PDB file of C-alpha atoms and ligand atoms in Angstrom:
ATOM      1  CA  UNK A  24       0.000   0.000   0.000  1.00  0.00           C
ATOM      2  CA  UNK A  25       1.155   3.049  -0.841  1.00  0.00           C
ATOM      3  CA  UNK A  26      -0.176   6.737   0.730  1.00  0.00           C
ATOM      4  CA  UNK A  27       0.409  10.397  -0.713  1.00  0.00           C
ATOM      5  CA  UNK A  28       0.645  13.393   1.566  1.00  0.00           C
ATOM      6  CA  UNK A  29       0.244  15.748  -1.013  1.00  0.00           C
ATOM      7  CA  UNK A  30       0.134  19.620  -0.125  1.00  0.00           C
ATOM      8  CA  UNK A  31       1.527  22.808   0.152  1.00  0.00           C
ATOM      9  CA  UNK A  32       4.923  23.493   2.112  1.00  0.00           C
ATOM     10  CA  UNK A  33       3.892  23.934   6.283  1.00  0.00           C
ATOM     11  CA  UNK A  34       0.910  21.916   5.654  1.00  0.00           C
ATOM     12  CA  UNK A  35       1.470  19.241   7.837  1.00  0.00           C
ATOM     13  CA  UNK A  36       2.969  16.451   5.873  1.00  0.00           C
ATOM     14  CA  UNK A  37       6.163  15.780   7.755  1.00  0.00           C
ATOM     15  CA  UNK A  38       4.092  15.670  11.145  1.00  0.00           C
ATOM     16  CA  UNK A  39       1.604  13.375   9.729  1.00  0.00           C
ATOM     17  CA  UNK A  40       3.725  10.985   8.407  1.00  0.00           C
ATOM     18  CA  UNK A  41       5.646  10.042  11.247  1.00  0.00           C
ATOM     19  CA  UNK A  42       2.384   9.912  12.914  1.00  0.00           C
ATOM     20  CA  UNK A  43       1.056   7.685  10.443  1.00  0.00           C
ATOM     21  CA  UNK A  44       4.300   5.276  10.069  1.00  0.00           C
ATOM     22  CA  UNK A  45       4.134   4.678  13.749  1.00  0.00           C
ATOM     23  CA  UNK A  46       0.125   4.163  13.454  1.00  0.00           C
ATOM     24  CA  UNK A  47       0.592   1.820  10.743  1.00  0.00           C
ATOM     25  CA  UNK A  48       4.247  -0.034  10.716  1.00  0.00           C
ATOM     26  CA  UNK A  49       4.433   1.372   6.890  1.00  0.00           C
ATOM     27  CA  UNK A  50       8.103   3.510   6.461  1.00  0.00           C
ATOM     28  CA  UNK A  51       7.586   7.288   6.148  1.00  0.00           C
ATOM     29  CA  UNK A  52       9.918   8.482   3.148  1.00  0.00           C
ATOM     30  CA  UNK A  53      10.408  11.942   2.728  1.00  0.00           C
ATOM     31  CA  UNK A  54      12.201  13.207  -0.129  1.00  0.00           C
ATOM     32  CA  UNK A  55      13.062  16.617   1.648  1.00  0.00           C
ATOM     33  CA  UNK A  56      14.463  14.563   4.083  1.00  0.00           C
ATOM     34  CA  UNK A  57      17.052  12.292   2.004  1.00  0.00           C
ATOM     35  CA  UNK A  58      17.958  15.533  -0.169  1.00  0.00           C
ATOM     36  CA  UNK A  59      18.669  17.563   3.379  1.00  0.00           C
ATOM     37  CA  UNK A  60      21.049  14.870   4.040  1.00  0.00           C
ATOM     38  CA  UNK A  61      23.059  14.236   0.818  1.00  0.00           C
ATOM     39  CA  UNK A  62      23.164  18.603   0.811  1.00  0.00           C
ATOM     40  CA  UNK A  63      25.059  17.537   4.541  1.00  0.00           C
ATOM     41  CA  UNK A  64      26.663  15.284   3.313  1.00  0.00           C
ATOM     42  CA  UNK A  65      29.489  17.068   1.236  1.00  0.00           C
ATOM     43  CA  UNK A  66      29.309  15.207  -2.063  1.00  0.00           C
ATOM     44  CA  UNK A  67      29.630  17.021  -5.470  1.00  0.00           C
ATOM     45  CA  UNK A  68      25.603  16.133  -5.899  1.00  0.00           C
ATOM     46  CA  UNK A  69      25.027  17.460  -2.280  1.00  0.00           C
ATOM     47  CA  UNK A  70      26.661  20.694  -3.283  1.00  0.00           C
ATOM     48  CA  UNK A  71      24.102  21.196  -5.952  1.00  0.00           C
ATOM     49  CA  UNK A  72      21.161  19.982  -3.733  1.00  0.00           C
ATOM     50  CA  UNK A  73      21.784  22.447  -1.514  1.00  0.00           C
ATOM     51  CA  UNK A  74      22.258  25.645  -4.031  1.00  0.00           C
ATOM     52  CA  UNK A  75      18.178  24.071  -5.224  1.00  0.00           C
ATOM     53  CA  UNK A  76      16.833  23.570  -1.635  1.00  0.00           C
ATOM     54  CA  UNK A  77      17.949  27.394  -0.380  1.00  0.00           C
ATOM     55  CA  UNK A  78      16.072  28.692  -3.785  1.00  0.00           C
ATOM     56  CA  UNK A  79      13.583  26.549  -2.799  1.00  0.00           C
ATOM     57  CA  UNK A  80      13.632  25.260  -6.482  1.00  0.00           C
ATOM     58  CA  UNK A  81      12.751  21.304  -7.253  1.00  0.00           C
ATOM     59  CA  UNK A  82      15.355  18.704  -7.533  1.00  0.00           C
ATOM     60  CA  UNK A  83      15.170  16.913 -11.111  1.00  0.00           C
ATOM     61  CA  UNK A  84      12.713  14.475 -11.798  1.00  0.00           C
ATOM     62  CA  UNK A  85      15.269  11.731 -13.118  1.00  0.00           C
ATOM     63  CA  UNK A  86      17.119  12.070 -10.147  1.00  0.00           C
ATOM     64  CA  UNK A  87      13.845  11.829  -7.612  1.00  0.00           C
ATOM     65  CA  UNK A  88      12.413   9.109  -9.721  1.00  0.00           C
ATOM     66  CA  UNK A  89      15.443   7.004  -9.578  1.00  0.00           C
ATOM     67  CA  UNK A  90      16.158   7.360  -5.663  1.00  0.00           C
ATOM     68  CA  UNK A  91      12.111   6.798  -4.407  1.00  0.00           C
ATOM     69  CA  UNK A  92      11.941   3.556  -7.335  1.00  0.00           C
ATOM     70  CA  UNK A  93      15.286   2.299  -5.480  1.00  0.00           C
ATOM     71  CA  UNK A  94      13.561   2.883  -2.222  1.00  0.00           C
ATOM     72  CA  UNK A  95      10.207   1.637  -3.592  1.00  0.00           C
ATOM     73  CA  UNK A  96      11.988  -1.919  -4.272  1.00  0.00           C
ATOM     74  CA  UNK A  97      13.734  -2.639  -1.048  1.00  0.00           C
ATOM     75  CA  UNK A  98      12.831  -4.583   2.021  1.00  0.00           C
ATOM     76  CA  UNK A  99      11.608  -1.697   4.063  1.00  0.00           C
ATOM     77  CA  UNK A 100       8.764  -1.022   1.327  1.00  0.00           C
ATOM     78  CA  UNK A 101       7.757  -4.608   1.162  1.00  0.00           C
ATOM     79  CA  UNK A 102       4.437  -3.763   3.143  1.00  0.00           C
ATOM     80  CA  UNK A 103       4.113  -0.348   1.074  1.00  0.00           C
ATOM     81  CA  UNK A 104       5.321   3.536   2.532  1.00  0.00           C
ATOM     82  CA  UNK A 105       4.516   6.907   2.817  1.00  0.00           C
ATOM     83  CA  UNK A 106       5.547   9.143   0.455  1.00  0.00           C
ATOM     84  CA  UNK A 107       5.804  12.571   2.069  1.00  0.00           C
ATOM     85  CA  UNK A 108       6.801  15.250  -0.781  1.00  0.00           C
ATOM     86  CA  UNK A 109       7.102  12.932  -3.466  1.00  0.00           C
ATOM     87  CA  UNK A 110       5.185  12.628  -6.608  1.00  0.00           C
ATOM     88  CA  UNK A 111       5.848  16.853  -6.660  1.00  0.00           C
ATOM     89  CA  UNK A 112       5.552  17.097 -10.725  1.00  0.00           C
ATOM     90  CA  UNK A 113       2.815  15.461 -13.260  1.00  0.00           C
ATOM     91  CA  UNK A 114       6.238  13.500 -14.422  1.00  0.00           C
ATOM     92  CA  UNK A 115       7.404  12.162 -11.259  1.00  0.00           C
ATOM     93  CA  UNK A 116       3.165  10.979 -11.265  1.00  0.00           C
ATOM     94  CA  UNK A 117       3.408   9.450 -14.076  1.00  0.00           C
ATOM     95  CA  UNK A 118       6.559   7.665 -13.503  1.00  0.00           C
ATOM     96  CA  UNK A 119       4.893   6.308 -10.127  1.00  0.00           C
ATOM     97  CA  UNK A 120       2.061   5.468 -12.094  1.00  0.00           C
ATOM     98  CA  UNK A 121       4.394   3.164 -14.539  1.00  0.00           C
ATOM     99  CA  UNK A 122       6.522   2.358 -11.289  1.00  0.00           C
ATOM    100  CA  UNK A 123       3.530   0.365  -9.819  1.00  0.00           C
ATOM    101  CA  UNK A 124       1.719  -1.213 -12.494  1.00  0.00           C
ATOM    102  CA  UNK A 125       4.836  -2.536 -13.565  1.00  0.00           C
ATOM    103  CA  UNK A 126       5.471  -4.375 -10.345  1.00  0.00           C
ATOM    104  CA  UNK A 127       1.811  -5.312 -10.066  1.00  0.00           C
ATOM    105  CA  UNK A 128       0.892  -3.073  -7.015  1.00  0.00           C
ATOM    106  CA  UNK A 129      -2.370  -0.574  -6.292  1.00  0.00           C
ATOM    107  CA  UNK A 130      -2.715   2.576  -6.842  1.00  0.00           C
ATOM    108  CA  UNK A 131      -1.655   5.326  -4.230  1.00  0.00           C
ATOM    109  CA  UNK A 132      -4.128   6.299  -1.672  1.00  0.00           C
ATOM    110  CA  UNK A 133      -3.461  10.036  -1.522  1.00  0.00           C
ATOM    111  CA  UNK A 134      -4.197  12.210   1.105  1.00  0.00           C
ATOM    112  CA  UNK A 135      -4.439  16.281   0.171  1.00  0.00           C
ATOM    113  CA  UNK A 136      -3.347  18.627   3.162  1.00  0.00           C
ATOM    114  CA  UNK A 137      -5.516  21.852   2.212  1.00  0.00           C
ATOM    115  CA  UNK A 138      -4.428  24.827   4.103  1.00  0.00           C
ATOM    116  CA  UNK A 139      -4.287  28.867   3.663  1.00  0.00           C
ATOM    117  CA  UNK A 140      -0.908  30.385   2.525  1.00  0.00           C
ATOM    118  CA  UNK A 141      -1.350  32.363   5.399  1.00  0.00           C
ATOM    119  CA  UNK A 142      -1.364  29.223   8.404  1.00  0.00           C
ATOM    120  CA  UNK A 143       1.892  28.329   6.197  1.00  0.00           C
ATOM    121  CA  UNK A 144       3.749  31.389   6.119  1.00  0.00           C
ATOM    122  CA  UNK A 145       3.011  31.573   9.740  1.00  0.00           C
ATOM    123  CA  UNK A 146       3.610  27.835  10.792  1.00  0.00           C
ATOM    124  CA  UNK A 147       7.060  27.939   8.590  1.00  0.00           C
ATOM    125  CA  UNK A 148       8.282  30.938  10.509  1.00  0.00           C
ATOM    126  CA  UNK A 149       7.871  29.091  13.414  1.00  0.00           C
ATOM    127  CA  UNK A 150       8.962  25.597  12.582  1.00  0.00           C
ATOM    128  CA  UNK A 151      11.850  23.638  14.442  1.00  0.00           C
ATOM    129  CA  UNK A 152      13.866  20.571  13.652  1.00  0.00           C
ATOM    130  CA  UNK A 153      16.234  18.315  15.202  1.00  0.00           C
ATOM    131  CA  UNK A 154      19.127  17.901  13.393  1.00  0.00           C
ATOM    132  CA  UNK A 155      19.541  14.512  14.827  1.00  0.00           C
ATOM    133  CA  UNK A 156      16.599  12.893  14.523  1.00  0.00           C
ATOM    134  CA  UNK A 157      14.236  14.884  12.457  1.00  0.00           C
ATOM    135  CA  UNK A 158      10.959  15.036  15.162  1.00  0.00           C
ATOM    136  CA  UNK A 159       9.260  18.406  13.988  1.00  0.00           C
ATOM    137  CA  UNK A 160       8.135  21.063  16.527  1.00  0.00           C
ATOM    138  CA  UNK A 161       6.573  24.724  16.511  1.00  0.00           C
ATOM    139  CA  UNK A 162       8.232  27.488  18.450  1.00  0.00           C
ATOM    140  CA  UNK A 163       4.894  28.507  19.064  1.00  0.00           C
ATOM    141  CA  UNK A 164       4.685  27.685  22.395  1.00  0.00           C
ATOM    142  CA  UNK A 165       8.678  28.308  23.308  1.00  0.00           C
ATOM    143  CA  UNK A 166       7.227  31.641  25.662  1.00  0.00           C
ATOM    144  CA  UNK A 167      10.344  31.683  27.247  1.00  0.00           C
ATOM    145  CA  UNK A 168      12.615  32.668  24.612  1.00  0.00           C
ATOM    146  CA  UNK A 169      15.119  29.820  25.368  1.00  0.00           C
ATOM    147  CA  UNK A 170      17.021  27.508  22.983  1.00  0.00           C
ATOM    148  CA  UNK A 171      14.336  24.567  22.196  1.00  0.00           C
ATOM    149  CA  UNK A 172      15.855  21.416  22.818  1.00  0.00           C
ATOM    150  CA  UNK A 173      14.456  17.942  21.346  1.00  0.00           C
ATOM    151  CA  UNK A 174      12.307  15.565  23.552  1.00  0.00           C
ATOM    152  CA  UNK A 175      13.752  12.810  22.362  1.00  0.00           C
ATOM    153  CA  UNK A 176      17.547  12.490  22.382  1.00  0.00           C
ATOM    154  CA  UNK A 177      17.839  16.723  23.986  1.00  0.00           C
ATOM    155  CA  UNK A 178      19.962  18.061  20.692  1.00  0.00           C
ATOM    156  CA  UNK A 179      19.434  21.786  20.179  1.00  0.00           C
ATOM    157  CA  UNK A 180      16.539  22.713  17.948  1.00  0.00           C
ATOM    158  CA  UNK A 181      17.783  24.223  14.467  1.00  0.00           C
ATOM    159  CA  UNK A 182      15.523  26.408  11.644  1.00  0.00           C
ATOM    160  CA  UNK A 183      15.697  24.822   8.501  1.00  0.00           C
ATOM    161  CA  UNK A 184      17.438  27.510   5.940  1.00  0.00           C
ATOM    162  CA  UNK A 185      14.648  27.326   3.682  1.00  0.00           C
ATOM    163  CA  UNK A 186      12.074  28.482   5.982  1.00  0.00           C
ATOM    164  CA  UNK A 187      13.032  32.070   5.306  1.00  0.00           C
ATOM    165  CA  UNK A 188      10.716  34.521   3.744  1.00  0.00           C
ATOM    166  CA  UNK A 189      11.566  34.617   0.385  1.00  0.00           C
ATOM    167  CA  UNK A 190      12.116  31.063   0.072  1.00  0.00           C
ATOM    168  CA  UNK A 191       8.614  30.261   1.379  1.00  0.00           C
ATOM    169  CA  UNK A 192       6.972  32.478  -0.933  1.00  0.00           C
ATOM    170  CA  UNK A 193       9.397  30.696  -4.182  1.00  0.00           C
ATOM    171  CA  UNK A 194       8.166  27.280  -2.413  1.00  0.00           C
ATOM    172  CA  UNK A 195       4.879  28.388  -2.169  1.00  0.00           C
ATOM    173  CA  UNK A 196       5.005  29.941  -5.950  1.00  0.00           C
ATOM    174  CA  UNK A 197       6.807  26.328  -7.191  1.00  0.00           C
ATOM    175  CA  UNK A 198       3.788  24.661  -5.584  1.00  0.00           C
ATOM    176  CA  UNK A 199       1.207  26.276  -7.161  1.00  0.00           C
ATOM    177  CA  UNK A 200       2.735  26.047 -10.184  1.00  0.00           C
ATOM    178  CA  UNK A 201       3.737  22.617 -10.645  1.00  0.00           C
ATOM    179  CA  UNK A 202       2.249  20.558  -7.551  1.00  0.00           C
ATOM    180  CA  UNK A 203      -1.124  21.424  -7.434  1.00  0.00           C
ATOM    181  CA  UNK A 204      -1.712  20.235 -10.922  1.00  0.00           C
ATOM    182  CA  UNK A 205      -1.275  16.641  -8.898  1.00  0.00           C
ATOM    183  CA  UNK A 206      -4.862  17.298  -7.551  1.00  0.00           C
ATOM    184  CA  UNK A 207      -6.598  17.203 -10.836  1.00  0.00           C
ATOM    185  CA  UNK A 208      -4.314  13.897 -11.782  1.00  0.00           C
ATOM    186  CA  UNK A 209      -5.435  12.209  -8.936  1.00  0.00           C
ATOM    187  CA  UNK A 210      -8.689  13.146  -7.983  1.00  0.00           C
ATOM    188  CA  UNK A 211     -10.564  10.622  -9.809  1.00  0.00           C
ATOM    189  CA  UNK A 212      -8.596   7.716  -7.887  1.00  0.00           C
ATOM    190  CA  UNK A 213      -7.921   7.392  -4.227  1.00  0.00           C
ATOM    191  CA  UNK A 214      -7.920  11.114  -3.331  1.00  0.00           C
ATOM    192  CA  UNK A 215      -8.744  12.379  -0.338  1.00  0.00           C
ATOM    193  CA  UNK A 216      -9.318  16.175   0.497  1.00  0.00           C
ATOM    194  CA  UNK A 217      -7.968  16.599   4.535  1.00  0.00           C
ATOM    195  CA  UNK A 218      -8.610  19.907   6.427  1.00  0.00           C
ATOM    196  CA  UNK A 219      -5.248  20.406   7.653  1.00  0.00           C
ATOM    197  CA  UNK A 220      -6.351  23.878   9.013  1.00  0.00           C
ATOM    198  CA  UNK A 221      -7.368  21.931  12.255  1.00  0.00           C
ATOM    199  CA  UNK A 222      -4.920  20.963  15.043  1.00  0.00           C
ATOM    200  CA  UNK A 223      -2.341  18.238  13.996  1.00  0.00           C
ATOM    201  CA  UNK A 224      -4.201  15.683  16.390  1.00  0.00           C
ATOM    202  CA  UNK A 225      -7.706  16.458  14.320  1.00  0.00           C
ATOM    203  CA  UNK A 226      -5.850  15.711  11.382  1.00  0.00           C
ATOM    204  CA  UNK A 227      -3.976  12.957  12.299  1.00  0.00           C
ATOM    205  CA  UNK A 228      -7.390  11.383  13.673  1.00  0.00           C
ATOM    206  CA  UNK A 229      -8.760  12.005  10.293  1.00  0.00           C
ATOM    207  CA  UNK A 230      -6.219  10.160   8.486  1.00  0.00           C
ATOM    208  CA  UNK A 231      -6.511   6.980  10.638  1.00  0.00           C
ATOM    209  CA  UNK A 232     -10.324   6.945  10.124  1.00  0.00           C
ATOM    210  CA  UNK A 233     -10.125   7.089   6.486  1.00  0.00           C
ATOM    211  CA  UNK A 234      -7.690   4.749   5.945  1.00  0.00           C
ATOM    212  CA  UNK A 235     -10.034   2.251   8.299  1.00  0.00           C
ATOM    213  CA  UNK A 236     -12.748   2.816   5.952  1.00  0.00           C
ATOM    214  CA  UNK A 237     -10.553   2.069   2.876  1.00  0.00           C
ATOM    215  CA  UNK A 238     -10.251  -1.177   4.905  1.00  0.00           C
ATOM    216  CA  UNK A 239      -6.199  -0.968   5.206  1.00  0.00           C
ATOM    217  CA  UNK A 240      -5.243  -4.350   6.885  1.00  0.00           C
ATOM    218  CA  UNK A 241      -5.152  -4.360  10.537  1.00  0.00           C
ATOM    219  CA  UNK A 242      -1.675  -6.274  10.398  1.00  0.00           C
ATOM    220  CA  UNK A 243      -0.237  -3.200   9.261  1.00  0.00           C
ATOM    221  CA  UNK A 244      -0.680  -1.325  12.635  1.00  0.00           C
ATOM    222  CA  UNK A 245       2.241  -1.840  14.663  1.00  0.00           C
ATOM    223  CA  UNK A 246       3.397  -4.988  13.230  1.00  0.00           C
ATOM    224  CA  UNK A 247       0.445  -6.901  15.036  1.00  0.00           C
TER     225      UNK A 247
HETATM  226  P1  LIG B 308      10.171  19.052   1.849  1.00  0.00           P
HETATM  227  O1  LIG B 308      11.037  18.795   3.010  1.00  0.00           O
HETATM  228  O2  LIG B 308       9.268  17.983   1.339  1.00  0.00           O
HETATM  229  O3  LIG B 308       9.386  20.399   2.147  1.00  0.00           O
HETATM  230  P2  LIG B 308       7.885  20.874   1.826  1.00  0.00           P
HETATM  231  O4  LIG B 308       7.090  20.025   0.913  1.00  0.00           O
HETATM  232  O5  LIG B 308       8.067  22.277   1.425  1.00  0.00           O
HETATM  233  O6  LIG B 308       7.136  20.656   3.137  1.00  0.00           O
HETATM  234  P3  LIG B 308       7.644  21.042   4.543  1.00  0.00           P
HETATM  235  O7  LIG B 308       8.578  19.978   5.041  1.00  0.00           O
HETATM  236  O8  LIG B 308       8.144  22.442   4.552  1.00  0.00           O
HETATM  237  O9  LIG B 308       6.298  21.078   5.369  1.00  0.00           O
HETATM  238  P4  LIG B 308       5.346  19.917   5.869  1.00  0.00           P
HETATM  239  O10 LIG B 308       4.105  19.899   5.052  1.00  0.00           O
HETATM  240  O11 LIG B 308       6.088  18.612   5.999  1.00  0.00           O
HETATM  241  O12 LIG B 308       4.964  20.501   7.290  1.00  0.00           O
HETATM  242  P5  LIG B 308       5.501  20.083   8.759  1.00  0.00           P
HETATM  243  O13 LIG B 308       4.863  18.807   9.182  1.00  0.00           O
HETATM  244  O14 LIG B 308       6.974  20.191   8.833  1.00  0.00           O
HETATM  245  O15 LIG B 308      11.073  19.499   0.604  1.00  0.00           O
HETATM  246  C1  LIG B 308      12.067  20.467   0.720  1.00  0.00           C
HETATM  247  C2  LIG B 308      12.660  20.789  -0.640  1.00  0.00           C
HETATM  248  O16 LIG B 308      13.220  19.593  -1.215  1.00  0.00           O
HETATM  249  C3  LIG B 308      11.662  21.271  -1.695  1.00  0.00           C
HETATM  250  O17 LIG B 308      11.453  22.660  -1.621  1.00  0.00           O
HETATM  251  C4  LIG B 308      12.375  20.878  -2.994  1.00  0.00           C
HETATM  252  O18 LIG B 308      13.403  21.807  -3.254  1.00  0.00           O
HETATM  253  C5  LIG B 308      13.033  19.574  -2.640  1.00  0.00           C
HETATM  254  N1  LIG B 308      12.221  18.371  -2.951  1.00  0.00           N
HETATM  255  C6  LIG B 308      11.632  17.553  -2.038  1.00  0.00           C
HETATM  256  N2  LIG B 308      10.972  16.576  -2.669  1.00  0.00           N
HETATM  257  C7  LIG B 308      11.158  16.765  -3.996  1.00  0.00           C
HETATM  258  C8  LIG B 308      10.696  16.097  -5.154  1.00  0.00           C
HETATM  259  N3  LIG B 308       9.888  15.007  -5.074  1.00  0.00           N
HETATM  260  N4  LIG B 308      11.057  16.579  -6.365  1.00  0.00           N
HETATM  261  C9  LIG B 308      11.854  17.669  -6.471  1.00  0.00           C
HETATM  262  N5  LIG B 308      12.325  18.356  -5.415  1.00  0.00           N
HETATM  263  C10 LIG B 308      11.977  17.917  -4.176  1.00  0.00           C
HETATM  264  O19 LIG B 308       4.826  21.258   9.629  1.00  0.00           O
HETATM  265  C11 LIG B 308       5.265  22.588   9.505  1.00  0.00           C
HETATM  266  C12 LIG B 308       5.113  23.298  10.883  1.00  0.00           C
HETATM  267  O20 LIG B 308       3.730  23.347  11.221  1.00  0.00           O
HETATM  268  C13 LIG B 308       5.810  22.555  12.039  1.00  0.00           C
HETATM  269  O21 LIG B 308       6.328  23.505  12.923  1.00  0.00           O
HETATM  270  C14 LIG B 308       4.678  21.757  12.704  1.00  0.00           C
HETATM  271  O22 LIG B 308       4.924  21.571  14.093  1.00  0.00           O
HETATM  272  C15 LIG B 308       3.480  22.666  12.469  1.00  0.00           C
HETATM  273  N6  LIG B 308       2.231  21.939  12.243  1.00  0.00           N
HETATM  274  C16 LIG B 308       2.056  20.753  11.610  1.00  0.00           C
HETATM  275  N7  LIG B 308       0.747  20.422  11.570  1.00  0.00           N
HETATM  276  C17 LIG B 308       0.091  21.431  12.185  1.00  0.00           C
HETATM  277  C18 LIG B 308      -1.303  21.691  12.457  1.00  0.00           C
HETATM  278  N8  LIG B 308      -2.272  20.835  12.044  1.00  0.00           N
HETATM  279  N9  LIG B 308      -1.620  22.844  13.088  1.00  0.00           N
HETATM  280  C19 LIG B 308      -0.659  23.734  13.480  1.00  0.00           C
HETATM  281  N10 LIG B 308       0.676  23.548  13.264  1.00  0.00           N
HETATM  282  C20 LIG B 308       1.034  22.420  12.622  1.00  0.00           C
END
């Protein structure tokens, strides 16, 4: 089984989907994610990644398309995944499309975040990461003003460097432009429209109640 979080940058898919891959036992892979870490990483590619990521411009779709298929085929997809940022162009669609009828699986169910440009400029500006082990957090409620530190393993909190103005608005642009078309592809198959204006629990509530009436098998959840 595959799932889609589709939607806009800041609208919840990163939250969701580790939400979801501890919900279900299915591996959360986001793309953002693996091209944040090859940009670390120091490489001659990672170099590049990160010039596209700060412009908040889109990686290639060869490139994508050959790192999620290589993902898509090993053991830790076996049950299906999450794909959290990925199909982002018609092209990489298609290709997933082609990907999965070639190796005799179901369509995607795909799950749209829909959310004002205004709740993402605002929850972008506010967004913290850990650089160690990715859990997402809001500064929203840091009313102290003190370095955030990570619940789970206490690293220091860190802003992502394309959650600065003028790279949200280019994300924000590039989605419009290119990603939303992905609505129209898929809406006459598994699509599902999610109000991810409502608090992350709401949402994440939502998500779990659809996929139970799309009947996803229980053996999924938590490896019972
Ligand atoms: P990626 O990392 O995928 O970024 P994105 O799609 O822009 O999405 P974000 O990670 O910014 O937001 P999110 O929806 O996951 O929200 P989050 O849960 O963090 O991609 C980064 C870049 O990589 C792209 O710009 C592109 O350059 C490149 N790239 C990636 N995939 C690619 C591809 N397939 N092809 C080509 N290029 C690619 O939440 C945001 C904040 O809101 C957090 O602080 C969170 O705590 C808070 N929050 C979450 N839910 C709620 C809620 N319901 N209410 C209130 N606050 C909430």
């Amino acid at each position: 089984m595959i799932v889609i979080l589709l939607g806009p940058p800041g609208s919840g898919k990163g939250t969701q989907a580790a939400k979801l891959a501890r919900e279900t036992g299915l591996t959360a892979i986001s793309t953002g994610e693996l091209l944040r870490r090859e940009s670390d990483s120091g490489s001659e590619l990672g170099e590049q990644v990160r010039c596209l990521l700060r412009a908040g411009l889109l990686v290639d779709d060869d490139l994508m398309n050959e790192v999620v298929a290589k993902l898509l085929a090993g053991e830790d997809c076996q049950k299906g995944c999450i794909l959290d940022g990925y199909p982002r162009t018609i092209e990489q669609a298609l290709f997933l499309s082609r990907f999965l009828e070639g190796h005799g699986l179901e369509e995607p169910i795909v799950f749209d975040f829909v959310v004002s440009p205004e709740a993402v400029i605002e929850r972008l500006s506010q967004r913290r990461q850990c650089p160690a082990c990715g859990h997402i957090y809001s500064a929203e409620f840091d009313v102290y003003g003190k370095d955030m530190v990570c619940e789970v393993d206490g690293t220091a909190l860190v802003r992502r460097s394309d959650d600065n103005p003028e790279t949200i608005r280019e994300r924000l642009r590039i989605y419009q432009g290119k990603t939303s078309d992905l609505v129209a592809f898929y809406k006459t198959r598994r699509y599902f429209a999610l109000d991810a204006m409502q608090p992350a629990d709401a949402v994440g509530a939502e998500l779990i109640s659809l996929l139970d009436t799309l009947r996803v098998p229980l053996v999924l959840r938590g490896g019972i």
